[in-house]
Coordinates of C-alpha atoms in Angstrom, one line a residue:
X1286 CA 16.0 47.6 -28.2
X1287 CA 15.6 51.3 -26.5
X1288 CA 14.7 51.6 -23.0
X1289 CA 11.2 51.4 -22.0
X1290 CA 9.6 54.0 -20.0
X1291 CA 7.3 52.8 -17.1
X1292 CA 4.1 54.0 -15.3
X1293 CA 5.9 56.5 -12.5
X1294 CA 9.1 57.3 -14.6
X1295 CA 11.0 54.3 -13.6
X1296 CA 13.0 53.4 -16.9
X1297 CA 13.7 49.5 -17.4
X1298 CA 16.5 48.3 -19.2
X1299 CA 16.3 46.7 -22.4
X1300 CA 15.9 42.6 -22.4
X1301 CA 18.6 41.6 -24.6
X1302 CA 18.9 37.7 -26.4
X1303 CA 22.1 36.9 -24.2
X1304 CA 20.1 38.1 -20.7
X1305 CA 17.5 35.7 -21.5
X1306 CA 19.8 33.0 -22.6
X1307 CA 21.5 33.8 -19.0
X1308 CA 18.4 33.4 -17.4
X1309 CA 16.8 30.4 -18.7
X1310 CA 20.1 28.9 -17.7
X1311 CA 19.9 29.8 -14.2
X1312 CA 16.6 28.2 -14.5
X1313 CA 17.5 25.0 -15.4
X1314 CA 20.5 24.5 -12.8
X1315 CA 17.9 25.6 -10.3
X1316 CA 15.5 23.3 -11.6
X1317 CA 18.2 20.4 -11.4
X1318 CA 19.6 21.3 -8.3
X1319 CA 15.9 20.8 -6.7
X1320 CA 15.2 17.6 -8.9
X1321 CA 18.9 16.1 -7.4
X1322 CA 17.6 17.2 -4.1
X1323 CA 13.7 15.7 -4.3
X1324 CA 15.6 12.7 -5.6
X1325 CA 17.8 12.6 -2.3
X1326 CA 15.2 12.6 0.1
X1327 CA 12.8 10.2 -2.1
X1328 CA 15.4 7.8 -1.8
X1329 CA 16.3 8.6 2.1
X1330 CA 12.5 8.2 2.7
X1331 CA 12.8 4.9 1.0
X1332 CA 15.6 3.7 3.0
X1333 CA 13.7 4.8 6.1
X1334 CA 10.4 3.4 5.4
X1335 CA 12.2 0.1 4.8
X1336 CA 13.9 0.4 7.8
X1337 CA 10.9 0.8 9.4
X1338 CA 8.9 -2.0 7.9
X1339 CA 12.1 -4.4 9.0
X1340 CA 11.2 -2.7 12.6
X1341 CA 7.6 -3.5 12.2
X1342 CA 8.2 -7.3 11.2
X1343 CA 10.6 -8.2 13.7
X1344 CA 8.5 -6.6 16.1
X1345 CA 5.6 -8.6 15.2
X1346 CA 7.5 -12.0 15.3
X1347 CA 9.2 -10.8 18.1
X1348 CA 5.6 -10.8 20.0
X1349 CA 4.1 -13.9 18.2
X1350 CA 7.3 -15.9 19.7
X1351 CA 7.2 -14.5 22.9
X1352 CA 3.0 -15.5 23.1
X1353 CA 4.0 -18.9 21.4
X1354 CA 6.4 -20.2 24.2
X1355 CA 4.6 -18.5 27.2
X1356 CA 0.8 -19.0 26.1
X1357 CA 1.0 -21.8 23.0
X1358 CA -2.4 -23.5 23.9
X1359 CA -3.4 -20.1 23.5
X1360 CA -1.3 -18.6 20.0
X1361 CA -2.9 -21.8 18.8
X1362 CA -6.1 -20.6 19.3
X1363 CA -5.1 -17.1 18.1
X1364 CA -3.9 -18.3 15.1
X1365 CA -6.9 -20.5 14.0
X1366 CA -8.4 -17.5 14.4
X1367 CA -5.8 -15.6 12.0
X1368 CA -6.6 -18.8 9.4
X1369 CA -10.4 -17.9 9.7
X1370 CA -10.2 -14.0 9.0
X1371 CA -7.6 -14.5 5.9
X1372 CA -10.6 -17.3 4.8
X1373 CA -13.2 -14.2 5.3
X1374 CA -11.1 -11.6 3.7
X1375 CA -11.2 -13.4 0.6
X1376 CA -15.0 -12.9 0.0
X1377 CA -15.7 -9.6 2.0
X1378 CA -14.2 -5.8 1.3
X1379 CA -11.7 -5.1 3.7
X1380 CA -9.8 -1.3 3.7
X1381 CA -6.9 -2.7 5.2
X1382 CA -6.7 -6.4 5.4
X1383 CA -3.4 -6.3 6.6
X1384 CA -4.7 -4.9 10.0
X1385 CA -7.3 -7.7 10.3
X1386 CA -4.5 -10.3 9.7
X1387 CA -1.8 -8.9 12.6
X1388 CA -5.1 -8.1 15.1
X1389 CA -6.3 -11.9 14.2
X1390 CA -2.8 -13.0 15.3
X1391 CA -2.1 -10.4 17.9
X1392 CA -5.4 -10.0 20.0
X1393 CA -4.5 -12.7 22.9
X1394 CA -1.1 -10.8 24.0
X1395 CA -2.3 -9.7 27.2
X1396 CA -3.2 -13.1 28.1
X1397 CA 0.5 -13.6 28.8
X1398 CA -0.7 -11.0 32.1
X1399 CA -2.4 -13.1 33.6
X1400 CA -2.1 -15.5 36.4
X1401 CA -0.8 -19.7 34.6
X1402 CA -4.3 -21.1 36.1
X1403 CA -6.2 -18.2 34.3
X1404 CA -4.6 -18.8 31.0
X1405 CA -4.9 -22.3 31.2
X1406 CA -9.2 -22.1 32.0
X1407 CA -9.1 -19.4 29.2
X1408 CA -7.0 -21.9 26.7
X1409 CA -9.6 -24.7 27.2
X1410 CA -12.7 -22.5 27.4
X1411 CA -13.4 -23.4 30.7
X1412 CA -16.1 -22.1 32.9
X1413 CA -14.9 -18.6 34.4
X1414 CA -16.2 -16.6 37.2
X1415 CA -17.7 -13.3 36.2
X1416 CA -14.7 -12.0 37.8
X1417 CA -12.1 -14.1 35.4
X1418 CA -14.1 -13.2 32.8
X1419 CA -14.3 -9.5 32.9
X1420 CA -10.1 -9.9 33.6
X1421 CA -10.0 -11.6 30.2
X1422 CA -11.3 -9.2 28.6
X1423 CA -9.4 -5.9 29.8
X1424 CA -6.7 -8.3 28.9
X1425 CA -7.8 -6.6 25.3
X1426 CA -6.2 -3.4 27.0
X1427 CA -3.0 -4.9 27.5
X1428 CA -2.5 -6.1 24.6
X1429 CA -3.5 -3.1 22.5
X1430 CA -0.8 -0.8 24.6
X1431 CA 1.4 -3.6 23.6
X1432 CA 0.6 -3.4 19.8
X1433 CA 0.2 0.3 19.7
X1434 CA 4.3 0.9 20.6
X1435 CA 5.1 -0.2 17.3
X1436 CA 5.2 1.8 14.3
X1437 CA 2.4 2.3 12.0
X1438 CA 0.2 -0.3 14.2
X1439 CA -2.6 2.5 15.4
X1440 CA -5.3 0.6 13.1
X1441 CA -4.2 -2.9 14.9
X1442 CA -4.2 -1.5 18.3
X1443 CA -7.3 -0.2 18.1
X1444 CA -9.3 -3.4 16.2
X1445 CA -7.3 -5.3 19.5
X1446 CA -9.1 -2.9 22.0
X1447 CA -12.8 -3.2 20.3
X1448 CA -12.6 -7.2 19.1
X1449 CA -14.3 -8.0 22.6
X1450 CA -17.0 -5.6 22.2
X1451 CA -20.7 -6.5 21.2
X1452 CA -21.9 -5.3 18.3
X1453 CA -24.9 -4.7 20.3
X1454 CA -22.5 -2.9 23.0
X1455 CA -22.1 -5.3 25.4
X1456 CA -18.4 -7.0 26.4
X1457 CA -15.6 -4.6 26.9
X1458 CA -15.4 -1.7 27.4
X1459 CA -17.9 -0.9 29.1
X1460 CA -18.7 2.5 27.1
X1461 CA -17.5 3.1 23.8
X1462 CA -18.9 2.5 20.2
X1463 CA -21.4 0.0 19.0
X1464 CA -23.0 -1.6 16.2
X1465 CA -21.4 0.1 12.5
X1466 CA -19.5 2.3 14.8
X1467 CA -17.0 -0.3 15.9
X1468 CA -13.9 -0.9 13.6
X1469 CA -14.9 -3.3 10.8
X1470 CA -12.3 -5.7 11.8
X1471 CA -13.0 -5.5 15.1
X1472 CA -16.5 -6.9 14.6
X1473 CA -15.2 -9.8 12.5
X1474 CA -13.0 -10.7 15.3
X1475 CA -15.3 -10.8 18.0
X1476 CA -17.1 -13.8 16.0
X1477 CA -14.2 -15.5 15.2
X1478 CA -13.1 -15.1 18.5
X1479 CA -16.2 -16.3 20.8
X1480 CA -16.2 -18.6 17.5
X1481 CA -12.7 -20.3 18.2
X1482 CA -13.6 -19.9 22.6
X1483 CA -16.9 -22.3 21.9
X1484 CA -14.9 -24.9 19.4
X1485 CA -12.0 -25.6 21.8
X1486 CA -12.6 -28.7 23.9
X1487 CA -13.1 -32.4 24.2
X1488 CA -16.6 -33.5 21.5
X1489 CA -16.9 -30.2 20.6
X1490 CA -17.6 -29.1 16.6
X1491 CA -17.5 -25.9 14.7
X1492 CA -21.4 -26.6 14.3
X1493 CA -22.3 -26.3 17.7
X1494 CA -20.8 -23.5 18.5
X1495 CA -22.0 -21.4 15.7
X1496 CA -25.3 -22.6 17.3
X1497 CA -24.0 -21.1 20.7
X1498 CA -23.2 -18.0 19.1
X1499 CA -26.7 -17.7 17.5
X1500 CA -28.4 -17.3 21.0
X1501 CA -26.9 -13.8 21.4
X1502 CA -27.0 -12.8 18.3
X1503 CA -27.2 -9.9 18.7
X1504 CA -23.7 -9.6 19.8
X1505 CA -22.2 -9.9 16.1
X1506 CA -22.9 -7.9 13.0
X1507 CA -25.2 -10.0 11.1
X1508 CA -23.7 -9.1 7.7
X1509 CA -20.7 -11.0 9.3
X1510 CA -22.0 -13.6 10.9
X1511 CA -23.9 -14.8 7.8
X1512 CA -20.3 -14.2 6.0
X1513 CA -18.5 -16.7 8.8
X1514 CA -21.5 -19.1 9.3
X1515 CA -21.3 -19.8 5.3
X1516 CA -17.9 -20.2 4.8
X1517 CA -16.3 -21.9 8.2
X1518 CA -19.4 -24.8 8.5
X1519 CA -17.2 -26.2 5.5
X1520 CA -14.3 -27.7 6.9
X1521 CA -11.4 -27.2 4.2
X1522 CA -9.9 -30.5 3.8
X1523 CA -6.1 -31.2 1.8
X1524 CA -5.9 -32.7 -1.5
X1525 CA -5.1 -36.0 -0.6
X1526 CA -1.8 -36.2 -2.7
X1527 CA -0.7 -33.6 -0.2
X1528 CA -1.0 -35.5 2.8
X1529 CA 1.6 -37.1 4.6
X1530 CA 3.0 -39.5 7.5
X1531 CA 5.9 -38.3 9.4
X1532 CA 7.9 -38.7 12.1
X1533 CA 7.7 -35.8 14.4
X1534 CA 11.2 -34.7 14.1
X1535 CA 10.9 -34.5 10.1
X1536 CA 8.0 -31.7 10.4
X1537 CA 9.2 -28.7 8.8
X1538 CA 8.1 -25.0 8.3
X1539 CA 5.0 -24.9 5.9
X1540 CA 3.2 -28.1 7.2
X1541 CA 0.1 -28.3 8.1
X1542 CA -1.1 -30.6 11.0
X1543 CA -4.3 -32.9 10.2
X1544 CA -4.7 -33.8 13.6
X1545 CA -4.3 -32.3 17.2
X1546 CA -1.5 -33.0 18.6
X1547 CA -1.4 -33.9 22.9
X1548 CA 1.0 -34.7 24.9
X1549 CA 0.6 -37.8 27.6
X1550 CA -1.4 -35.5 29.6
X1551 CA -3.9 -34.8 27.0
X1552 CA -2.9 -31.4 27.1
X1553 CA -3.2 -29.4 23.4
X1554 CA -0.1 -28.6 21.9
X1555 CA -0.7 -27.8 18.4
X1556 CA -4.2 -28.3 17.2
X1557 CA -5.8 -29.4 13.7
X1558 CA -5.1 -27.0 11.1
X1559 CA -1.8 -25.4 12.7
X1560 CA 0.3 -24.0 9.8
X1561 CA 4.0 -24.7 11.1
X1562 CA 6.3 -21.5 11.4
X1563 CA 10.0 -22.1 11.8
X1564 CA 9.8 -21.7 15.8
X1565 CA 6.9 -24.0 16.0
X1566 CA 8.4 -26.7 13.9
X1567 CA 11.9 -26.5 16.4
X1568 CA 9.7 -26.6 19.3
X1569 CA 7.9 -29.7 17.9
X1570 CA 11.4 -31.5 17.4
X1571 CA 12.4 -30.3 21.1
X1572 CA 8.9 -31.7 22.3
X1573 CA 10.2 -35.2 20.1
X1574 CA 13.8 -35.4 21.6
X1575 CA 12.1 -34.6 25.5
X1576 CA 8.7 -35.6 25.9
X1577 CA 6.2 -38.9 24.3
X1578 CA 5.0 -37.8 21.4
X1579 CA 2.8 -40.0 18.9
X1580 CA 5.5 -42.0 16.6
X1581 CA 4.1 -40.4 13.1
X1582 CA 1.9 -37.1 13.0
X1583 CA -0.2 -36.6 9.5
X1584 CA 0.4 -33.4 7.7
X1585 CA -0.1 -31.7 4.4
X1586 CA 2.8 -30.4 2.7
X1587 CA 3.4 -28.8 -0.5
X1588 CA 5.9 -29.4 -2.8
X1589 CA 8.5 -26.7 -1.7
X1590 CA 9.0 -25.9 2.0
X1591 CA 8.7 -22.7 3.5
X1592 CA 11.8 -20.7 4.2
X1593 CA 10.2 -17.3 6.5
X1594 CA 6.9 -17.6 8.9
X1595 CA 4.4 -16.6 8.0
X1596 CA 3.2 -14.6 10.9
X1597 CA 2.6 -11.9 9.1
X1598 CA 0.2 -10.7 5.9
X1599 CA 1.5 -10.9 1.9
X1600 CA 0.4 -7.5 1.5
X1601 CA 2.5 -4.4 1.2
X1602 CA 2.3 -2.6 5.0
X1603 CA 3.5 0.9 3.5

């Protein structure tokens, strides 16, 4: 093949069968060499994201033991709360339920700020100046600072900051969003957690405290409350071939308590409905070996026991 002449005189040379042989070969190495090199970092990214996620849970448990030995009347609370949103998310469309589940759990760390006697009044839903009051609720600032210092947690710390906020914008903060506005999962909070606030105490039923919600209602998306009113009025009860009389220091990770459990004091150390976690069931066998407990406690336990908490959700985080 001749040389071909070109607009302006330049002359090319000739493509010959061995130049484009030499070509497409360069091609391919260069296309190998950036497949090996894509591959590298897919596989560096992997080993970082996993790393990360490792960070993430041992953060999380990290702060769930922390608020379960210095608040536990309140992690209680918290995560009777967690039990009710994971009940909701089953029926309702959630984005990322995973952010609901760690909020449910999470949304009481600042409590561990404040003074014993406030935590304590708070625990048992007692009445609270308007000063208290307003000092629980920035406690939602706390613990949203806390929550937001881990990795990937944005979404969390920011359903923390709104859960005390009114769908018709009252609560805290002051300012701020309202109604559809506020984080989905921050308005299913705020009715399970003025929900769970009106059920603790002495005589008092999940019934009558939905009826104490329903005077304000206008503080809860209605969607949501309609959602939470139909499922949580039916107490979920055990298959009775689960259930089970033990001795205190046989309780193991995965059982679930049937009844509160006090100490002599009458003070709440696990309530109904507690899911035990591997701390909580070593802190029920310390409470055995050092303080009166009842001689058998009922629980329902599956067939298998559970080796990991479960502090935190089944689904994928990344």
């Amino acid at each position: 093949m001749g040389a071909v002449q070109l607009e302006g005189g330049v002359v090319a040379a000739p493509v010959t069968i061995n130049m484009a042989l030499a070509r497409l070969k360069h091609e391919q190495a260069a296309r190998k060499v950036a497949e090996q090199f894509a591959e590298t970092k897919n596989r560096e990214l992997s080993v970082a994201l996993k790393a990360q996620e490792q960070l993430l849970r041992g953060g999380v448990k990290l702060m769930t033991d922390i608020l379960a030995t210095a608040r536990p009347e309140v992690f209680q609370k918290a995560a009777k709360v967690q039990r009710w949103a994971r009940q909701m998310a089953k029926h309702m469309t959630i984005e990322k339920g995973w952010e609901l589940d760690l909020a449910a759990l999470l949304y009481p760390m600042g409590v561990i700020s404040l003074p014993d006697d406030l935590a304590a009044k708070y625990a048992a839903d007692m009445p609270l100046s308007e000063e208290e009051a307003l000092r629980i609720e920035e406690s939602a600032l706390v613990a949203s600072r806390l929550i937001a210092n881990m990795p990937r947690m944005d979404g969390v710390a920011r359903t923390v900051f709104y859960a005390r906020k009114g769908f018709d914008g009252s609560g805290w903060p002051k300012d701020g969003p309202s109604g559809v506005e506020l984080p989905q999962s921050a308005r299913i909070l705020k009715v399970l957690i003025d929900l769970a606030d009106a059920a603790t105490g002495e005589s008092r039923t999940r019934e009558d405290a939905f009826i104490k919600l329903a005077r304000n209602k206008a503080r809860y998306d209605p969607d949501i409350f309609v959602v939470a009113r139909t499922l949580l009025l039916v107490i979920e009860t055990p298959p009775a071939e689960g259930v089970s009389s033990i001795r205190p220091v046989m309780a193991r990770p995965g059982d679930i308590l049937l009844n509160d459990l006090t100490d002599q004091e009458g003070r709440l150390l696990l309530s109904a409905g507690t899911k035990l976690t591997e701390l909580s069931a070593n802190r029920l066998l310390s409470l055995a070996r050092t303080s009166s407990l009842p001689e058998f406690i009922r629980v329902s336990r599956s067939g298998k026991a559970v080796v990991a908490p479960e502090d935190l959700p089944n689904e994928e985080l990344f």
